[in-house]
Amino acid sequence: MLKVKTLGCLQLIWDGQPLSLGKQAGNNIAKLFVILALQGEQGIPRRELIRQLFYQQSAEFDTGANLRITVYRLRRALKNAGIPCPEGEDYILSGRGLYRWNPSIPLSVDVVEFRDLAAKAEAETDREASLRLGQEAFALCLGEFLPEFGSEEWVGRWQAEWERTFKELFLQQYGLMIQGGGHVRAYNLAKWAASLYPYEEYQIYMLDCLIARNHYDEAFQLYEDTTAMYFREIGMEPSEAMKERLEKIQNANYAAQTTLDRIREQLENNETWDYGPYDCPLPRFIDNYQFVKYTIQRSGQPASVLVMTMEDSRKVPLTPGEERTVEIGRILRECIRKTGRKSDMMTQYDGLTFLLLLIGVGESECWMIADRILRRFRENCPFKKVRVNFQIIPLKKRAQ
């Protein structure tokens, strides 16, 4: 049987050995094969097949002729790869306006196999049998659907359908594990799902398992890491579901689990940075900013936020996400750390801007610190025509 793997990357396997349809990754020969394999015996209309293969071509492009050429080349590639075809038959059948894979040549596609196993697992009434089917289905999931063709419209539709089926099976299997008291097993399933889809909030199910097992410290750290990643990578604030888990963690009764000595040890020995300002995620920086703002109203201490934005020599912000911008940001971050004090706090606001919270420092001293950061930045940054724009936000004391 010819096995077709689409999850993680496109791979064809015949008799346990991988094979290739050609040297050009992402070519129309491979696309045509995958489309026919996914459609199975029902086939695909000629007009739709042309649209999926050649939708990006110009109006002058002869799609009909190129379809015939691509079909011919695929037939030749399959023959050269050593895939047997019944005598007198062809790999690809066409007629009545349809193209389809020859059902006489057995074919197995992992995403279709996953869909069938998921349906069986959800219909199975025996708990252990359902879990075995689910495990078999999840073993097929090695990554996203056809990432090498990710820009194709038809791939996007299949990916959306695949993610929906994956989520439904996950919830069914997760529920069965929880019902049996298998919070560790359910946690491991959610952790694995989060590694495949880090931005789909599978971490929520990990948090539920940790909370159910009274692992509040670990749950809080997971919440911090996840929300920081969401904000840093895609600019997303914590969802209401995530906030609900945080409230459960905060309301948990720590007193039954800990002692005064443990509290003192954690307070005294939990310093996590060696030098310079405390570098923290933006949500934590904002929380501490609010705390400092209300503290200075009582103490009378000055405090300021130094805002640093990376620009070019024309005072135009750099392009976020570019390799050069990322490297300049890394250099600026290190310059801030080497200049600031351990009593200060810093964060990266976005791809171009850093914030430094200076406690006990007024505006005039803030400009002196900015000058020291700038001198260090100029000494260490190898890129020319790059500057740092400094601005100051003073924390105002409340009027008496």
Coordinates of C-alpha atoms in Angstrom, one line a residue:
M1 CA 0.0 0.0 0.0
L2 CA 1.2 3.5 -0.8
K3 CA 1.1 5.6 2.4
V4 CA 0.9 9.4 2.2
K5 CA 1.9 11.5 5.2
T6 CA 0.6 15.1 5.1
L7 CA 0.9 16.0 8.8
G8 CA 4.3 17.6 9.5
C9 CA 5.5 17.4 5.9
L10 CA 4.6 15.6 2.7
Q11 CA 6.1 12.2 2.5
L12 CA 5.3 9.1 0.4
I13 CA 6.1 5.6 1.7
W14 CA 6.0 2.4 -0.4
D15 CA 6.8 -0.9 1.2
G16 CA 8.3 0.8 4.2
Q17 CA 10.6 3.0 2.1
P18 CA 10.3 6.7 1.4
L19 CA 10.1 7.8 -2.2
S20 CA 10.1 11.1 -4.1
L21 CA 8.1 12.3 -7.0
G22 CA 10.8 14.7 -8.1
K23 CA 13.5 17.0 -7.0
Q24 CA 11.5 20.2 -7.0
A25 CA 9.8 20.5 -3.6
G26 CA 6.4 22.2 -3.7
N27 CA 6.0 21.6 -7.5
N28 CA 2.7 21.1 -9.3
I29 CA 3.4 17.3 -9.7
A30 CA 3.4 16.9 -5.9
K31 CA 0.4 19.2 -5.5
L32 CA -1.6 17.2 -8.1
F33 CA -0.8 13.9 -6.4
V34 CA -1.9 15.2 -2.9
I35 CA -5.1 16.7 -4.3
L36 CA -6.1 13.4 -6.0
A37 CA -5.0 11.4 -2.9
L38 CA -7.2 13.5 -0.6
Q39 CA -10.2 13.4 -2.9
G40 CA -10.1 9.6 -3.1
E41 CA -12.6 7.6 -5.2
Q42 CA -15.0 10.6 -5.5
G43 CA -12.5 12.5 -7.6
I44 CA -12.4 16.2 -8.3
P45 CA -14.0 18.2 -11.1
R46 CA -11.6 19.3 -13.8
R47 CA -12.4 23.0 -13.4
E48 CA -11.8 22.9 -9.6
L49 CA -8.6 20.9 -10.1
I50 CA -7.3 23.6 -12.5
R51 CA -8.3 26.3 -10.0
Q52 CA -6.4 24.6 -7.1
L53 CA -3.3 24.0 -9.2
F54 CA -3.0 27.2 -11.2
Y55 CA -5.0 29.9 -9.5
Q56 CA -2.0 32.2 -9.2
Q57 CA -1.1 32.1 -12.9
S58 CA -1.8 35.0 -15.3
A59 CA -4.7 35.2 -17.7
E60 CA -2.5 34.2 -20.6
F61 CA -1.5 31.0 -18.9
D62 CA -2.9 27.9 -20.8
T63 CA -4.3 26.0 -17.8
G64 CA -5.8 23.2 -19.8
A65 CA -2.6 22.3 -21.6
N66 CA -0.6 22.6 -18.4
L67 CA -3.0 20.3 -16.6
R68 CA -2.5 17.6 -19.3
I69 CA 1.3 18.1 -19.0
T70 CA 1.2 17.9 -15.2
V71 CA -0.9 14.7 -15.3
Y72 CA 1.5 13.2 -17.7
R73 CA 4.5 14.1 -15.6
L74 CA 2.9 12.7 -12.5
R75 CA 2.1 9.4 -14.2
R76 CA 5.8 9.2 -15.3
A77 CA 7.0 10.1 -11.8
L78 CA 4.9 7.4 -10.2
K79 CA 6.2 4.8 -12.7
N80 CA 9.8 5.9 -12.2
A81 CA 9.3 5.6 -8.4
G82 CA 8.4 1.9 -8.9
I83 CA 4.7 2.1 -7.8
P84 CA 3.0 -0.8 -9.6
C85 CA -0.1 -0.2 -11.7
P86 CA -2.6 -2.9 -12.9
E87 CA -1.9 -3.9 -16.4
G88 CA -3.9 -2.0 -18.9
E89 CA -4.9 0.6 -16.3
D90 CA -3.6 4.0 -15.3
Y91 CA -2.6 5.7 -12.0
I92 CA -5.0 8.6 -12.7
L93 CA -8.5 8.2 -14.2
S94 CA -10.3 10.9 -16.0
G95 CA -13.8 11.0 -17.5
R96 CA -17.1 12.9 -17.2
G97 CA -15.2 16.0 -16.2
L98 CA -13.6 14.3 -13.2
Y99 CA -10.1 13.4 -12.3
R100 CA -9.5 10.7 -9.6
W101 CA -6.9 8.3 -8.2
N102 CA -7.3 4.7 -9.5
P103 CA -9.0 2.8 -6.6
S104 CA -7.3 -0.4 -7.8
I105 CA -4.0 1.0 -6.4
P106 CA -4.4 1.0 -2.6
L107 CA -3.7 4.3 -0.9
S108 CA -3.7 5.5 2.7
V109 CA -3.6 9.2 3.7
D110 CA -2.8 10.0 7.3
V111 CA -5.2 12.9 7.6
V112 CA -8.1 10.8 6.3
E113 CA -7.0 7.9 8.5
F114 CA -7.0 10.3 11.5
R115 CA -10.5 11.5 10.7
D116 CA -11.8 7.9 10.5
L117 CA -10.1 6.9 13.8
A118 CA -11.4 10.0 15.5
A119 CA -15.0 9.1 14.5
K120 CA -14.5 5.6 15.8
A121 CA -13.1 6.8 19.1
E122 CA -15.9 9.2 19.6
A123 CA -18.5 6.6 18.8
E124 CA -16.9 3.9 21.0
T125 CA -18.8 3.3 24.2
D126 CA -16.1 1.4 26.0
R127 CA -13.8 3.9 27.7
E128 CA -10.5 2.0 27.3
A129 CA -11.3 1.0 23.7
S130 CA -12.0 4.6 22.9
L131 CA -8.7 5.8 24.5
R132 CA -6.8 3.2 22.5
L133 CA -8.4 4.5 19.3
G134 CA -7.6 8.0 20.3
Q135 CA -4.0 7.2 21.0
E136 CA -3.7 5.5 17.6
A137 CA -5.2 8.6 15.9
F138 CA -2.9 11.1 17.8
A139 CA 0.1 9.0 16.9
L140 CA -0.4 10.2 13.3
C141 CA -0.2 13.9 14.3
L142 CA 3.4 15.0 13.6
G143 CA 2.7 18.6 12.8
E144 CA 0.6 21.0 10.7
F145 CA -1.1 19.9 7.5
L146 CA 1.1 20.3 4.5
P147 CA 3.2 23.3 5.7
E148 CA 5.1 23.3 2.4
F149 CA 1.9 24.3 0.7
G150 CA 0.6 26.6 3.4
S151 CA -0.2 29.5 1.1
E152 CA -2.6 27.4 -1.0
E153 CA -6.3 28.2 -0.5
W154 CA -7.3 24.5 -0.6
V155 CA -4.7 23.6 2.0
G156 CA -6.1 26.3 4.3
R157 CA -9.6 24.7 4.1
W158 CA -8.2 21.2 4.9
Q159 CA -6.1 22.7 7.7
A160 CA -9.2 24.3 9.3
E161 CA -11.2 21.1 9.0
W162 CA -8.2 19.1 10.4
E163 CA -7.9 21.5 13.4
R164 CA -11.6 21.2 14.2
T165 CA -11.5 17.4 14.1
F166 CA -8.3 17.4 16.2
K167 CA -9.9 19.7 18.9
E168 CA -13.1 17.6 19.1
L169 CA -11.1 14.4 19.6
F170 CA -8.9 16.1 22.1
L171 CA -11.8 17.2 24.2
Q172 CA -13.4 13.8 24.1
Q173 CA -10.2 12.0 25.0
Y174 CA -9.3 14.5 27.7
G175 CA -12.8 14.2 29.2
L176 CA -12.5 10.4 29.4
M177 CA -9.1 10.7 31.1
I178 CA -10.4 13.2 33.7
Q179 CA -13.5 10.9 34.4
G180 CA -11.1 8.1 35.3
G181 CA -9.1 10.3 37.6
G182 CA -6.2 10.3 35.2
H183 CA -5.1 14.0 35.7
V184 CA -1.5 13.2 34.9
R185 CA -2.4 11.4 31.7
A186 CA -4.7 14.3 30.7
Y187 CA -2.0 16.8 31.6
N188 CA 0.4 15.0 29.3
L189 CA -2.1 15.0 26.5
A190 CA -2.8 18.7 26.9
K191 CA 0.9 19.5 27.0
W192 CA 1.5 17.6 23.8
A193 CA -1.4 19.4 22.1
A194 CA 0.0 22.7 23.2
S195 CA 3.3 21.8 21.6
L196 CA 1.6 21.3 18.3
Y197 CA -0.7 24.4 18.6
P198 CA 0.8 26.8 21.1
Y199 CA -1.6 29.6 20.4
E200 CA -4.9 27.6 20.7
E201 CA -5.0 27.7 24.6
Y202 CA -4.5 24.0 25.2
Q203 CA -2.5 25.3 28.2
I204 CA -5.9 25.9 29.9
Y205 CA -6.4 22.2 30.2
M206 CA -2.9 21.8 31.6
L207 CA -3.8 24.4 34.2
D208 CA -7.0 22.6 35.1
C209 CA -5.0 19.4 35.7
L210 CA -2.4 21.1 37.9
I211 CA -5.1 22.9 39.9
A212 CA -6.9 19.6 40.4
R213 CA -3.7 18.1 41.8
N214 CA -3.1 21.1 44.1
H215 CA 0.1 22.0 42.2
Y216 CA -0.5 25.7 42.5
D217 CA 3.1 26.9 42.2
E218 CA 3.6 25.0 38.9
A219 CA 0.2 26.2 37.7
F220 CA 1.1 29.9 38.4
Q221 CA 4.4 29.5 36.6
L222 CA 2.7 28.0 33.6
Y223 CA 0.2 30.8 33.5
E224 CA 3.0 33.4 33.6
D225 CA 5.0 31.7 30.9
T226 CA 2.0 31.2 28.6
T227 CA 0.6 34.8 28.9
A228 CA 4.0 36.2 28.4
M229 CA 4.5 34.1 25.2
Y230 CA 1.1 35.1 23.9
F231 CA 1.8 38.8 24.3
R232 CA 5.4 38.6 23.0
E233 CA 4.7 36.5 20.0
I234 CA 1.2 37.6 18.8
G235 CA 0.3 40.6 21.0
M236 CA -2.6 38.7 22.6
E237 CA -3.8 39.5 26.1
P238 CA -4.9 36.7 28.5
S239 CA -8.4 35.4 27.6
E240 CA -11.2 35.3 30.2
A241 CA -10.7 31.6 30.5
M242 CA -7.1 32.1 31.3
K243 CA -7.9 34.8 33.9
E244 CA -10.5 32.4 35.5
R245 CA -7.7 29.9 36.1
L246 CA -5.4 32.6 37.6
E247 CA -8.2 33.5 40.0
K248 CA -8.5 29.9 41.1
I249 CA -4.8 29.7 41.7
Q250 CA -4.7 32.9 43.6
N251 CA -7.7 31.9 45.8
A252 CA -6.2 28.5 46.6
N253 CA -5.4 27.8 50.2
Y254 CA -1.6 27.9 50.4
A255 CA -1.5 27.9 54.2
A256 CA -2.3 24.1 54.4
Q257 CA 0.7 23.3 52.1
T258 CA 3.4 25.5 53.4
T259 CA 5.2 26.7 56.6
L260 CA 6.6 30.0 57.7
D261 CA 10.1 28.7 57.0
R262 CA 9.2 27.8 53.4
I263 CA 7.7 31.2 52.8
R264 CA 10.8 32.9 54.2
E265 CA 13.1 30.7 52.1
Q266 CA 11.2 31.4 48.9
L267 CA 11.2 35.2 49.6
E268 CA 14.9 35.3 50.4
N269 CA 16.3 32.8 47.9
N270 CA 14.2 33.2 44.8
E271 CA 16.3 35.9 43.0
T272 CA 16.4 34.9 39.4
W273 CA 18.7 37.4 37.7
D274 CA 22.4 38.1 38.2
Y275 CA 22.8 41.8 37.4
G276 CA 21.1 44.9 36.1
P277 CA 17.3 45.6 36.2
Y278 CA 14.8 42.9 36.7
D279 CA 13.8 41.9 33.1
C280 CA 10.2 40.7 33.2
P281 CA 7.2 40.2 30.8
L282 CA 5.1 43.2 30.0
P283 CA 2.0 42.1 32.0
R284 CA 4.1 41.8 35.1
F285 CA 5.8 45.1 34.4
I286 CA 2.4 46.8 34.2
D287 CA 1.4 45.3 37.6
N288 CA 4.6 46.5 39.2
Y289 CA 4.2 49.9 37.6
Q290 CA 0.8 50.3 39.2
F291 CA 2.2 49.2 42.6
V292 CA 5.1 51.7 42.4
K293 CA 2.7 54.4 41.3
Y294 CA 0.7 54.0 44.5
T295 CA 3.7 53.5 46.7
I296 CA 5.4 56.8 45.8
Q297 CA 2.2 58.6 46.7
R298 CA 2.9 57.7 50.3
S299 CA 6.7 57.7 50.3
G300 CA 7.3 60.9 48.2
Q301 CA 10.0 59.2 46.2
P302 CA 10.4 60.2 42.5
A303 CA 10.1 57.5 39.8
S304 CA 10.2 57.6 36.0
V305 CA 9.8 55.3 33.0
L306 CA 12.4 55.6 30.4
V307 CA 11.0 54.7 26.9
M308 CA 13.5 53.6 24.3
T309 CA 12.5 53.1 20.7
M310 CA 14.9 51.9 17.9
E311 CA 14.9 54.1 14.8
D312 CA 16.9 54.7 11.7
S313 CA 18.9 57.9 11.1
R314 CA 15.7 59.6 9.6
K315 CA 13.9 59.0 12.9
V316 CA 11.7 56.3 11.2
P317 CA 11.0 53.3 13.4
L318 CA 12.8 50.1 12.3
T319 CA 10.8 47.2 10.7
P320 CA 9.7 44.8 13.4
G321 CA 10.6 41.1 13.0
E322 CA 13.5 41.6 10.6
E323 CA 16.6 39.8 11.5
R324 CA 18.6 43.0 11.8
T325 CA 15.9 44.6 14.1
V326 CA 15.9 41.5 16.3
E327 CA 19.7 41.7 16.7
I328 CA 19.7 45.4 17.4
G329 CA 17.0 44.8 20.0
R330 CA 19.2 42.1 21.6
I331 CA 22.1 44.6 21.8
L332 CA 20.0 47.4 23.2
R333 CA 18.5 45.0 25.9
E334 CA 22.0 44.1 27.0
C335 CA 23.1 47.7 27.1
I336 CA 20.1 48.5 29.4
R337 CA 20.9 45.6 31.7
K338 CA 24.5 46.7 32.0
T339 CA 23.6 50.3 32.8
G340 CA 20.5 49.9 35.0
R341 CA 20.5 48.9 38.7
K342 CA 19.1 45.8 40.3
S343 CA 16.4 47.9 41.9
D344 CA 15.1 49.0 38.5
M345 CA 12.8 47.0 36.3
M346 CA 12.7 46.6 32.5
T347 CA 10.6 45.0 29.8
Q348 CA 10.2 44.8 26.0
Y349 CA 7.0 46.6 25.1
D350 CA 6.9 45.5 21.4
G351 CA 9.4 44.6 18.6
L352 CA 10.9 48.1 18.7
T353 CA 10.5 49.6 22.2
F354 CA 11.9 48.9 25.7
L355 CA 10.7 50.3 29.0
L356 CA 12.9 50.9 32.1
L357 CA 11.2 51.7 35.4
L358 CA 13.6 53.8 37.5
I359 CA 12.6 54.1 41.2
G360 CA 14.1 57.0 43.2
V361 CA 15.2 58.7 40.0
G362 CA 13.8 62.1 38.8
E363 CA 13.7 63.4 35.2
S364 CA 17.2 65.0 35.2
E365 CA 18.9 61.8 36.5
C366 CA 16.8 59.8 34.0
W367 CA 18.4 61.7 31.1
M368 CA 21.9 61.0 32.5
I369 CA 21.0 57.2 32.5
A370 CA 19.7 57.6 29.0
D371 CA 23.0 59.1 27.9
R372 CA 25.0 56.2 29.5
I373 CA 22.8 53.7 27.7
L374 CA 23.2 55.5 24.4
R375 CA 27.0 55.7 24.7
R376 CA 27.2 51.9 25.5
F377 CA 24.8 51.2 22.6
R378 CA 27.0 53.2 20.1
E379 CA 30.0 51.3 21.3
N380 CA 28.4 47.8 20.8
C381 CA 26.0 48.2 17.9
P382 CA 27.7 47.3 14.5
F383 CA 24.9 48.6 12.4
K384 CA 25.2 52.1 11.0
K385 CA 22.4 54.7 10.7
V386 CA 20.6 53.3 13.7
R387 CA 19.6 55.5 16.7
V388 CA 17.6 55.1 19.9
N389 CA 14.9 57.6 20.7
F390 CA 14.5 58.3 24.4
Q391 CA 11.4 59.6 26.1
I392 CA 10.5 59.9 29.7
I393 CA 7.2 59.3 31.5
P394 CA 7.4 60.7 35.1
L395 CA 5.3 59.0 37.7
K396 CA 3.3 61.9 39.3
K397 CA 2.7 62.1 43.0
R398 CA -1.0 62.6 44.0
A399 CA -1.8 66.2 44.8
Q400 CA -2.2 66.7 48.6

